[in-house]
Each structure stands twice: as C-alpha cells, then as structure tokens.
PDB file of C-alpha atoms in Angstrom:
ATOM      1  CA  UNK E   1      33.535 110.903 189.858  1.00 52.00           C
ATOM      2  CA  UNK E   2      35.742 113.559 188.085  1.00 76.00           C
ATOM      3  CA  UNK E   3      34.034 116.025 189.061  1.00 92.00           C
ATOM      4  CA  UNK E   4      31.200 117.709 191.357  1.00 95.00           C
ATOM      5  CA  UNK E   5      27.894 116.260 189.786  1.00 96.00           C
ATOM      6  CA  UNK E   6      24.301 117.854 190.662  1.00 97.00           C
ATOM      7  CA  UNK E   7      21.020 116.471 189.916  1.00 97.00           C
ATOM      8  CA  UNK E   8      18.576 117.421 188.595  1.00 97.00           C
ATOM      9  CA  UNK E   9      19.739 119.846 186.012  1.00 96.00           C
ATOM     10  CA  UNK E  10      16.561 121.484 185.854  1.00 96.00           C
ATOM     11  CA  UNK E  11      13.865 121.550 188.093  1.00 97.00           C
ATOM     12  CA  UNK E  12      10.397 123.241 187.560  1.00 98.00           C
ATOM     13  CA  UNK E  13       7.750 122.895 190.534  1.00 97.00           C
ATOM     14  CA  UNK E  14       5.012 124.204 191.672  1.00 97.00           C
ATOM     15  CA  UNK E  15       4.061 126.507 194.225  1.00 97.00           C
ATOM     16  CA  UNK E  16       4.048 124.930 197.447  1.00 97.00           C
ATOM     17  CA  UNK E  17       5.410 121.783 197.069  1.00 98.00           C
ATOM     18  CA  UNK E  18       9.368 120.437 198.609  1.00 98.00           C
ATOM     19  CA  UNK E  19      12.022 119.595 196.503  1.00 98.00           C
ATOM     20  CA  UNK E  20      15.134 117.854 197.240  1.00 98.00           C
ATOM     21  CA  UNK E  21      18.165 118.976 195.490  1.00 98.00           C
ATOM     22  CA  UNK E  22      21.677 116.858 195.083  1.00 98.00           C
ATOM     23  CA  UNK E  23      25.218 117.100 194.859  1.00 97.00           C
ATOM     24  CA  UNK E  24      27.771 114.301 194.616  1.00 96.00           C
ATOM     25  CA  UNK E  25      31.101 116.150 195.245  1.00 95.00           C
ATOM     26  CA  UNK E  26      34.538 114.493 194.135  1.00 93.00           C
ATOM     27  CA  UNK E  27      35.777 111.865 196.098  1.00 91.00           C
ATOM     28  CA  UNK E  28      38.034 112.397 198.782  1.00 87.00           C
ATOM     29  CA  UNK E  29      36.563 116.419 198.794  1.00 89.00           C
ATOM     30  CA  UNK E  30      35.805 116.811 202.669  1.00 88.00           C
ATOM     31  CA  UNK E  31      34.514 120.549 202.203  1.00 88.00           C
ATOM     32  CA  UNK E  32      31.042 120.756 200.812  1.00 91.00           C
ATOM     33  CA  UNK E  33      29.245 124.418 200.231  1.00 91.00           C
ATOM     34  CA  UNK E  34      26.141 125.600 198.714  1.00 95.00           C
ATOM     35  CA  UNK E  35      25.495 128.160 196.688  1.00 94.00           C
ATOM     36  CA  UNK E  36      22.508 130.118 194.995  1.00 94.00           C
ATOM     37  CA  UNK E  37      22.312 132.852 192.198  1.00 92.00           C
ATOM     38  CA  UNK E  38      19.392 134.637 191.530  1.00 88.00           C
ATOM     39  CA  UNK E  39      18.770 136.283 188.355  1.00 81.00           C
ATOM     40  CA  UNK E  40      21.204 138.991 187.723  1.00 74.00           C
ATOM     41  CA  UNK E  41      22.947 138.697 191.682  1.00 78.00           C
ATOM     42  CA  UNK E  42      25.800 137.019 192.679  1.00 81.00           C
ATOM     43  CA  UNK E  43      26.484 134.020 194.523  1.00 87.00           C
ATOM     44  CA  UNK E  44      24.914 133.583 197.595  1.00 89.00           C
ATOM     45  CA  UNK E  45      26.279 131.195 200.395  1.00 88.00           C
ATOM     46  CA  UNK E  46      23.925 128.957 201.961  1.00 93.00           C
ATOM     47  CA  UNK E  47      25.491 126.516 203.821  1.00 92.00           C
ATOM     48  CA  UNK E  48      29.077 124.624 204.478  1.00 87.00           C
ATOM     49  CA  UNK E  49      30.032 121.267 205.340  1.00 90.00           C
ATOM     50  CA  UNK E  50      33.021 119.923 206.912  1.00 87.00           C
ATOM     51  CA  UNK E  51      32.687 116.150 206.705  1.00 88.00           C
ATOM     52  CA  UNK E  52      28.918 115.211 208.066  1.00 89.00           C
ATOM     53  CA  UNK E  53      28.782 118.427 210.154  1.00 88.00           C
ATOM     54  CA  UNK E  54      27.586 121.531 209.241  1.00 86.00           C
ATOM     55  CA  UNK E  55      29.968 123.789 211.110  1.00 79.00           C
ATOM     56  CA  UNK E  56      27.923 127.114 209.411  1.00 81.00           C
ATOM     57  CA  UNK E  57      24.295 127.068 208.274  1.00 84.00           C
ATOM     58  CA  UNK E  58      24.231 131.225 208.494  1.00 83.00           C
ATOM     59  CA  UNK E  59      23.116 131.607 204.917  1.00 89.00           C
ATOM     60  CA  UNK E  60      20.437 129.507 205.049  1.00 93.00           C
ATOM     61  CA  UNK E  61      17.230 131.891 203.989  1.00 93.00           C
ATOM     62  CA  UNK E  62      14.536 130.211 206.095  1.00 94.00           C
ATOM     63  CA  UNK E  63      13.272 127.815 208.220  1.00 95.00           C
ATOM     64  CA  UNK E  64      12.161 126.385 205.016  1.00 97.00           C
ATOM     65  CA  UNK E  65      15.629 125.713 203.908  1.00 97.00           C
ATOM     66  CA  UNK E  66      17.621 122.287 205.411  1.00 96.00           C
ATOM     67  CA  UNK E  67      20.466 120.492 204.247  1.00 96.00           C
ATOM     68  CA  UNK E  68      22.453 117.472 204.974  1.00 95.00           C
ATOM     69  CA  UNK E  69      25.224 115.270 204.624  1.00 95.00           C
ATOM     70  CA  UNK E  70      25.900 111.362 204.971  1.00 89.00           C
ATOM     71  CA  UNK E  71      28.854 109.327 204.948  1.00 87.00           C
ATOM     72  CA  UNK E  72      30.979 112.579 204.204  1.00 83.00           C
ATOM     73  CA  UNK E  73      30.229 112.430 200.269  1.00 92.00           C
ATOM     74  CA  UNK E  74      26.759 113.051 198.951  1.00 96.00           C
ATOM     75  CA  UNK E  75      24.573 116.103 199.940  1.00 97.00           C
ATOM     76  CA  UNK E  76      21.234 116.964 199.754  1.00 97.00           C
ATOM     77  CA  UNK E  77      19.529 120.462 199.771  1.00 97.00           C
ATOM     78  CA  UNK E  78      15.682 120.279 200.691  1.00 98.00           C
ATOM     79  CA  UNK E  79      13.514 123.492 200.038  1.00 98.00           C
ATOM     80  CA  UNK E  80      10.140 123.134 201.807  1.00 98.00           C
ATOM     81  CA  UNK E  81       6.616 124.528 200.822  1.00 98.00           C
ATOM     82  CA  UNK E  82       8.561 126.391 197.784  1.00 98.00           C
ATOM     83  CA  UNK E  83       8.420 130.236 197.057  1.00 97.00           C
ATOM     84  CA  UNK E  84       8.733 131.914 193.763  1.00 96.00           C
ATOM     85  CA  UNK E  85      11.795 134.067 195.494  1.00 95.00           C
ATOM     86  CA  UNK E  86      13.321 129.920 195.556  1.00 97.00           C
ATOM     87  CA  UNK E  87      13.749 130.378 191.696  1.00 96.00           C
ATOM     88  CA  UNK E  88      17.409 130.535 191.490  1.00 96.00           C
ATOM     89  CA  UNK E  89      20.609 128.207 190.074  1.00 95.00           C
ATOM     90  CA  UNK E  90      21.680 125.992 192.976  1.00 97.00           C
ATOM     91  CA  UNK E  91      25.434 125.347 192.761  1.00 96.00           C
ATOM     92  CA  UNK E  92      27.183 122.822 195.263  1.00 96.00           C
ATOM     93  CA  UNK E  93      31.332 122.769 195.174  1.00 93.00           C
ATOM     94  CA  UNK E  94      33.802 120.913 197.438  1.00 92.00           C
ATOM     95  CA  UNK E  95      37.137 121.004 198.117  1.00 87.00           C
ATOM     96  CA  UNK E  96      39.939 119.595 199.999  1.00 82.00           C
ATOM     97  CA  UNK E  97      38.558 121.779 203.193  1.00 67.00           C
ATOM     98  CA  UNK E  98      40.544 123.608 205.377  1.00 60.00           C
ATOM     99  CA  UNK E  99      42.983 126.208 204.927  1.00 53.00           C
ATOM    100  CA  UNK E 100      41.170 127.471 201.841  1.00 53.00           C
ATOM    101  CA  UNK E 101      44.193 128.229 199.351  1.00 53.00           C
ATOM    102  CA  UNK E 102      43.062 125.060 197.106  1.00 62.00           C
ATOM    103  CA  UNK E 103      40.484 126.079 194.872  1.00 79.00           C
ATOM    104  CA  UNK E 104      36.495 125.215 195.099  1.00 85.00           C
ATOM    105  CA  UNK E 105      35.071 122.704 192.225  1.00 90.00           C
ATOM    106  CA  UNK E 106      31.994 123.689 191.349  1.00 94.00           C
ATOM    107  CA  UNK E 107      29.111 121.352 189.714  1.00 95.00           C
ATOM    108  CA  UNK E 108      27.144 122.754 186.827  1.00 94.00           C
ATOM    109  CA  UNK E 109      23.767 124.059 189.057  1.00 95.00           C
ATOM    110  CA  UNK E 110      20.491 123.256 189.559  1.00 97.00           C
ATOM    111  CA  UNK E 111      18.491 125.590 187.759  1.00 96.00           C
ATOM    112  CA  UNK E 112      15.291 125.737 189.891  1.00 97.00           C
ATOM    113  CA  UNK E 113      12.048 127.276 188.416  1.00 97.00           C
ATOM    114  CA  UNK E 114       8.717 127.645 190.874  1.00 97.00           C
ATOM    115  CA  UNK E 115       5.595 128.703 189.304  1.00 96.00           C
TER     116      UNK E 115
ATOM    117  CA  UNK K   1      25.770 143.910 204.052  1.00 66.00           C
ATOM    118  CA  UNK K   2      28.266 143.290 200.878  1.00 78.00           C
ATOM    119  CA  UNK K   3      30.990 142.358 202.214  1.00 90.00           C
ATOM    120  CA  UNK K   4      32.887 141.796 198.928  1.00 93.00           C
ATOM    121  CA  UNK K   5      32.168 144.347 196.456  1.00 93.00           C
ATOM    122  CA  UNK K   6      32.101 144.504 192.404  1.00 95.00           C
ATOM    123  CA  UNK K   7      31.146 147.760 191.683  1.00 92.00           C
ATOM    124  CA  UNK K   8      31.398 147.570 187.453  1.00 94.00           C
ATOM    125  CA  UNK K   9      28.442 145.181 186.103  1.00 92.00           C
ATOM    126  CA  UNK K  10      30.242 145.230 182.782  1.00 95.00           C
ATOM    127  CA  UNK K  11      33.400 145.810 181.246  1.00 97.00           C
ATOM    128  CA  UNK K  12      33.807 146.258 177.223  1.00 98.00           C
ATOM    129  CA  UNK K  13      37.357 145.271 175.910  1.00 98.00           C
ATOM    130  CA  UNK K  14      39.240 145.340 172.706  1.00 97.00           C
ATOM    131  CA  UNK K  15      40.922 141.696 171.620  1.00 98.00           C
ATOM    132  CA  UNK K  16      44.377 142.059 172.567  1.00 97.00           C
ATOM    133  CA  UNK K  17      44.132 144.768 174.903  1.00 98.00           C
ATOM    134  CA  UNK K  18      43.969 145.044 178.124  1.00 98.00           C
ATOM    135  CA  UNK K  19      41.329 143.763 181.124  1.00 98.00           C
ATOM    136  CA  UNK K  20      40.811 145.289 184.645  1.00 98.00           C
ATOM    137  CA  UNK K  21      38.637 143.995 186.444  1.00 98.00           C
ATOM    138  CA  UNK K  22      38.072 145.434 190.199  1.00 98.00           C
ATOM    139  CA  UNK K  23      37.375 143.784 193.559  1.00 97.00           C
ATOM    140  CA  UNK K  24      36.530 145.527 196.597  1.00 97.00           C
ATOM    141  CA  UNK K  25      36.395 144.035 200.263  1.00 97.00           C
ATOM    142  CA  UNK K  26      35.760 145.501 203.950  1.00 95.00           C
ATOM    143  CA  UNK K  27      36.218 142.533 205.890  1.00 92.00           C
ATOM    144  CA  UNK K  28      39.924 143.162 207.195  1.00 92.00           C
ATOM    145  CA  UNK K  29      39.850 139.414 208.213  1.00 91.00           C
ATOM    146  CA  UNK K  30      40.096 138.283 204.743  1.00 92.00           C
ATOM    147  CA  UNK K  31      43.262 136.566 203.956  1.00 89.00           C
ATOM    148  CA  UNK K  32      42.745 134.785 201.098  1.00 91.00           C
ATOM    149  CA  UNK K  33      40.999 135.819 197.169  1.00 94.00           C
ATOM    150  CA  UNK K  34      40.114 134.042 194.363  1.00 93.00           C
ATOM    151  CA  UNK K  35      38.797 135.154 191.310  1.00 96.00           C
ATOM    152  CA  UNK K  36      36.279 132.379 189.251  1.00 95.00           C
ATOM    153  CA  UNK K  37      35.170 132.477 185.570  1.00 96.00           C
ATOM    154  CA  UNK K  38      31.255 131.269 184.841  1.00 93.00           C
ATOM    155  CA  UNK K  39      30.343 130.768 181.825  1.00 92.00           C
ATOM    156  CA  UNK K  40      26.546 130.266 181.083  1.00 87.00           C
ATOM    157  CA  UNK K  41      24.668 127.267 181.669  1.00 83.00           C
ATOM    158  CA  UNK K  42      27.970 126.179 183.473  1.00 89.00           C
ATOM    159  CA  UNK K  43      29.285 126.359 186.731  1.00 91.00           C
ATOM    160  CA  UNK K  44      32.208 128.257 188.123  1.00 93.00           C
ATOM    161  CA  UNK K  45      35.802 127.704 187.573  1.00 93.00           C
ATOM    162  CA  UNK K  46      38.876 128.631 189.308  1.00 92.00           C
ATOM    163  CA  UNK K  47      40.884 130.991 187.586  1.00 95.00           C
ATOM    164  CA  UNK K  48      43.636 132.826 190.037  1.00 95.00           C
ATOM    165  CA  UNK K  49      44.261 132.984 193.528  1.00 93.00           C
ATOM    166  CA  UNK K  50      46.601 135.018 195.983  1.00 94.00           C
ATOM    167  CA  UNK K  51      47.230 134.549 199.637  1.00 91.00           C
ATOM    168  CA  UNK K  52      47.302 137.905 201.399  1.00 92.00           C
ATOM    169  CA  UNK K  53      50.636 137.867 202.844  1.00 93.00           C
ATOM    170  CA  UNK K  54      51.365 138.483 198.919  1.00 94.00           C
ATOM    171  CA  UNK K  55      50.277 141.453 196.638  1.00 96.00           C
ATOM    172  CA  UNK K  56      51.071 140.348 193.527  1.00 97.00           C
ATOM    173  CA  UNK K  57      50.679 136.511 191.482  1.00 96.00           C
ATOM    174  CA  UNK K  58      50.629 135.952 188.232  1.00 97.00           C
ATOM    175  CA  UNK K  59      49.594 133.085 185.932  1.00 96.00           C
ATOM    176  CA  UNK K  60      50.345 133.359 182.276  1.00 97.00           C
ATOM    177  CA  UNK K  61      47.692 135.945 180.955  1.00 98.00           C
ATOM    178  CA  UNK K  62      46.408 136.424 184.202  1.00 98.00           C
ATOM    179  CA  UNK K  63      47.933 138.532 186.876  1.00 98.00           C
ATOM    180  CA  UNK K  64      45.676 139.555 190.382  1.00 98.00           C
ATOM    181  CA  UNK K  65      47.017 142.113 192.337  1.00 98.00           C
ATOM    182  CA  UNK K  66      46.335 142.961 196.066  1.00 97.00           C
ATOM    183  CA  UNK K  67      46.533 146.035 197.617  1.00 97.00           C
ATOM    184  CA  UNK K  68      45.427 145.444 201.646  1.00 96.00           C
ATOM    185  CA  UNK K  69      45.515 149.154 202.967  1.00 96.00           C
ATOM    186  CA  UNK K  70      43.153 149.819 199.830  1.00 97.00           C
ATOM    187  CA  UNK K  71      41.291 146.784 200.545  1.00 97.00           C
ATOM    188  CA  UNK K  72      41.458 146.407 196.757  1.00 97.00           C
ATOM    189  CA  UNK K  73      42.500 143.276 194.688  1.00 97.00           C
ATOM    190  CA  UNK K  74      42.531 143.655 190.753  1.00 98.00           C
ATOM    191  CA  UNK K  75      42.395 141.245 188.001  1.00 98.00           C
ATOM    192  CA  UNK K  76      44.343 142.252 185.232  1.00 98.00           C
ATOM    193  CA  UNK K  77      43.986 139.797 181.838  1.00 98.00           C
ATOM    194  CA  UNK K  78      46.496 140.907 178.945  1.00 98.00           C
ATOM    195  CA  UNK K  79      46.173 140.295 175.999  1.00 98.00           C
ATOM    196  CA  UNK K  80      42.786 139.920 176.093  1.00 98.00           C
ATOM    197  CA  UNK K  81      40.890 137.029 173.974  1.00 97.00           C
ATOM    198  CA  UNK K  82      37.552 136.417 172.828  1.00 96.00           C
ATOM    199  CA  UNK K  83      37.087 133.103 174.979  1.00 96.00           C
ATOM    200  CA  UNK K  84      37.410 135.526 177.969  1.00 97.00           C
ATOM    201  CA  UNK K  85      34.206 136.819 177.609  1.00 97.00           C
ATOM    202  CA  UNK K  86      32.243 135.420 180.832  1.00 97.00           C
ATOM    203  CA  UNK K  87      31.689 136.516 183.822  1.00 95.00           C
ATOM    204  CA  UNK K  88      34.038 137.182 186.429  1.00 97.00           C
ATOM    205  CA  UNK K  89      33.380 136.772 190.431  1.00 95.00           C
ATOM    206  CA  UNK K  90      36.029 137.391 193.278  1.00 95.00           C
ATOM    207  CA  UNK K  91      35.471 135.668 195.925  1.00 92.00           C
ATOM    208  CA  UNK K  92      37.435 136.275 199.371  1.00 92.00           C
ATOM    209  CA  UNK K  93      37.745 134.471 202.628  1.00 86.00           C
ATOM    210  CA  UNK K  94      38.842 134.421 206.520  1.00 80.00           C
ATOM    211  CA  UNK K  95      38.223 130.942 207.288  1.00 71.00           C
ATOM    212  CA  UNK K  96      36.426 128.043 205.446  1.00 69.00           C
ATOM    213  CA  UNK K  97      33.515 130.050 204.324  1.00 76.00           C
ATOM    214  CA  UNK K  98      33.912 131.915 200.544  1.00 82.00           C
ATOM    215  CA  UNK K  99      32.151 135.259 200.269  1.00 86.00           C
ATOM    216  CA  UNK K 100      31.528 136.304 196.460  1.00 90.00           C
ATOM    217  CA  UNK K 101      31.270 139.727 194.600  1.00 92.00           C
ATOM    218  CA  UNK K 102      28.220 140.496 192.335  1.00 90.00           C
ATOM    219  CA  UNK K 103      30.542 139.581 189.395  1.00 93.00           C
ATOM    220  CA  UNK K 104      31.496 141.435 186.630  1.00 96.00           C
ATOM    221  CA  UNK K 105      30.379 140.747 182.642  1.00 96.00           C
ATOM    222  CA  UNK K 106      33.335 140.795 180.496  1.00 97.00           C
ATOM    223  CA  UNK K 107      32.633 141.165 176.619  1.00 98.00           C
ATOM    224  CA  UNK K 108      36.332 140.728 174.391  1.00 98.00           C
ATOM    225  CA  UNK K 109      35.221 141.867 170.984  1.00 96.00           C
ATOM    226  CA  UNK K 110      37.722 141.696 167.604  1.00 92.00           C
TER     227      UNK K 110
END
C-alpha cells in the first residue's frame, strides 16, 4: 500500500480478555517498530523488527505483551489478559531499516480502550 | 530513565513570528535526530532531520540546530503559521532503535 495501514482503528475490550493488534507496513519497508502513547506521555518503544526477527523486544511492558512478524511485511501486536494501564494509541511505522537517516512512516494508531 | 528530554509541554506563538522548540538528550551515543509533527487522531510525520556530524540543516521554514557538547538540538520554525499548531516530538537514535521526547504542544494563533 502507500502507506503504513493499522487495523483496527479503534478497539474497546474488556477487562481480561487478548487482543490482537495489526500493522501492514509499506512494501519493501524491512524495519518495523512499535509504538504506544498513553494519555498525555510520549511515545513509548515497544518493540523493533528487522525483517522476521526481532533483534530488540526491550520495551515490551510484560510478559503479557508479544509480537510478531511473517514473511517480512505484516505484523501483529498481541496484548494478553488486558489491563486498564493497556489503554493507549498503538502506532506501528517502518522504514527502509538500517542506518536510520531515512525517516520512519508512521500508520494512523490503534486507539485501544479497556474497561 | 528519559533519555531524550522535552522539558516545555507547551509553547504559545504569534503567526509570523518565531518558534523554538527545545530537545534535550544524555545518551552521548546518539548520532542521529529527528523531529516529527502529530496531529490528532493522526499519526506522526517526519518533519526534519540532522545527522550529528552536522549542527545545523535547514528545510524551508524549518531549521534544527545541534549543539553536541550541550547535548541540545533546537527546532526553530520562522515564520510561524497556523497549520503548525500540533505537536512536536524529537526523537534521537544510536542504532536502529528511535527514542522519543514527551513532545511539545505548539499553539500559532493570528
């Protein structure tokens, strides 16, 4: 696509239950990263990808937290046994990967809501 | 620990002045800086970059300066416009991995 897409746009769950979050990068993008912003912080990194590997997973909050990556394209973010501290935008962007002087592309967010 | 710092929450500026907008970083490992706009409901977009073997790059309205021994790298938007009003993250890096500010609110009134 033209851009980074992320589905859903919205997501409102309840307490407890997984959700799977995605993010189709642009095509040819081998750098994949995910981001979250809680209300009124900045962005927080979660995890990168390089390809199918996931060369740093140090932002990662929990145990609870997984992500992965399949034929170097689409990602998925999966949030187990959700928390209300989960509620937060979820942003993916890719890029062109390594060095990083070529800007990030970010997708429009996930705006996840657990009650 | 904030390794990339954005110490003003806001900044209030006058259509057609000028913009500062301030960046602080302790990693000495950082060699590269962006700064992104976000507007609501939307994601980020790139706005500037510079390398740090530079301290100075400029981009029509849009000039980022970087001063290393300070550990300091400045946005500077003149003249500013009303469709700058967003909010403004730097974002710096050492290897593959971006590490963003807080961001900054920017408000360009007439």
């Amino acid at each position: 696509g033209a851009g980074v897409s992320q589905s859903p746009s919205n997501k409102v769950t309840e307490k407890g239950k997984d959700v799977e979050l995605r993010c189709d990068p642009i095509s040819g993008h081998t750098a994949l990263y995910w981001y979250r912003q809680s209300l009124g912080q900045g962005l927080e990194f979660l995890i990168y990808f390089q390809g199918n590997s996931a060369p740093d997973k140090s932002g990662l909050p929990s145990d609870r937290f997984s992500a992965e990556r399949t034929g170097g394209s689409v990602s998925t973010l999966t949030i187990q046994r959700t928390q209300q501290e989960d509620s937060a935008v979820y942003l993916c962007a890719s890029s062109h990967g390594r060095p990083w002087n070529t800007e990030a592309f970010f997708g429009q967010g996930t705006r996840l809501t657990v009650v | 620990d904030q390794q990339v710092k954005q110490n003003s929450p806001s900044l209030s500026v006058q259509e057609g002045r000028i913009s500062i907008l301030n960046c602080d970083y302790t990693n000495s490992m950082f060699d590269y800086f962006l700064w992104y706009k976000k507007y609501p409901a939307e994601g980020p977009t790139f706005l500037i970059s510079i390398s740090s073997i530079k301290d100075k790059n400029e981009d029509g309205r849009f000039t980022v300066f970087l001063n290393k021994s300070a550990k300091h790298l400045s946005l500077h938007i003149v003249p500013s416009q009303p469709g700058d009003s967003a909010v403004y993250f730097c974002a710096a890096s050492a290897s593959d991995k971006l590490i963003f500010g807080t961001g900054t609110r920017l408000q360009v009134f007439p």
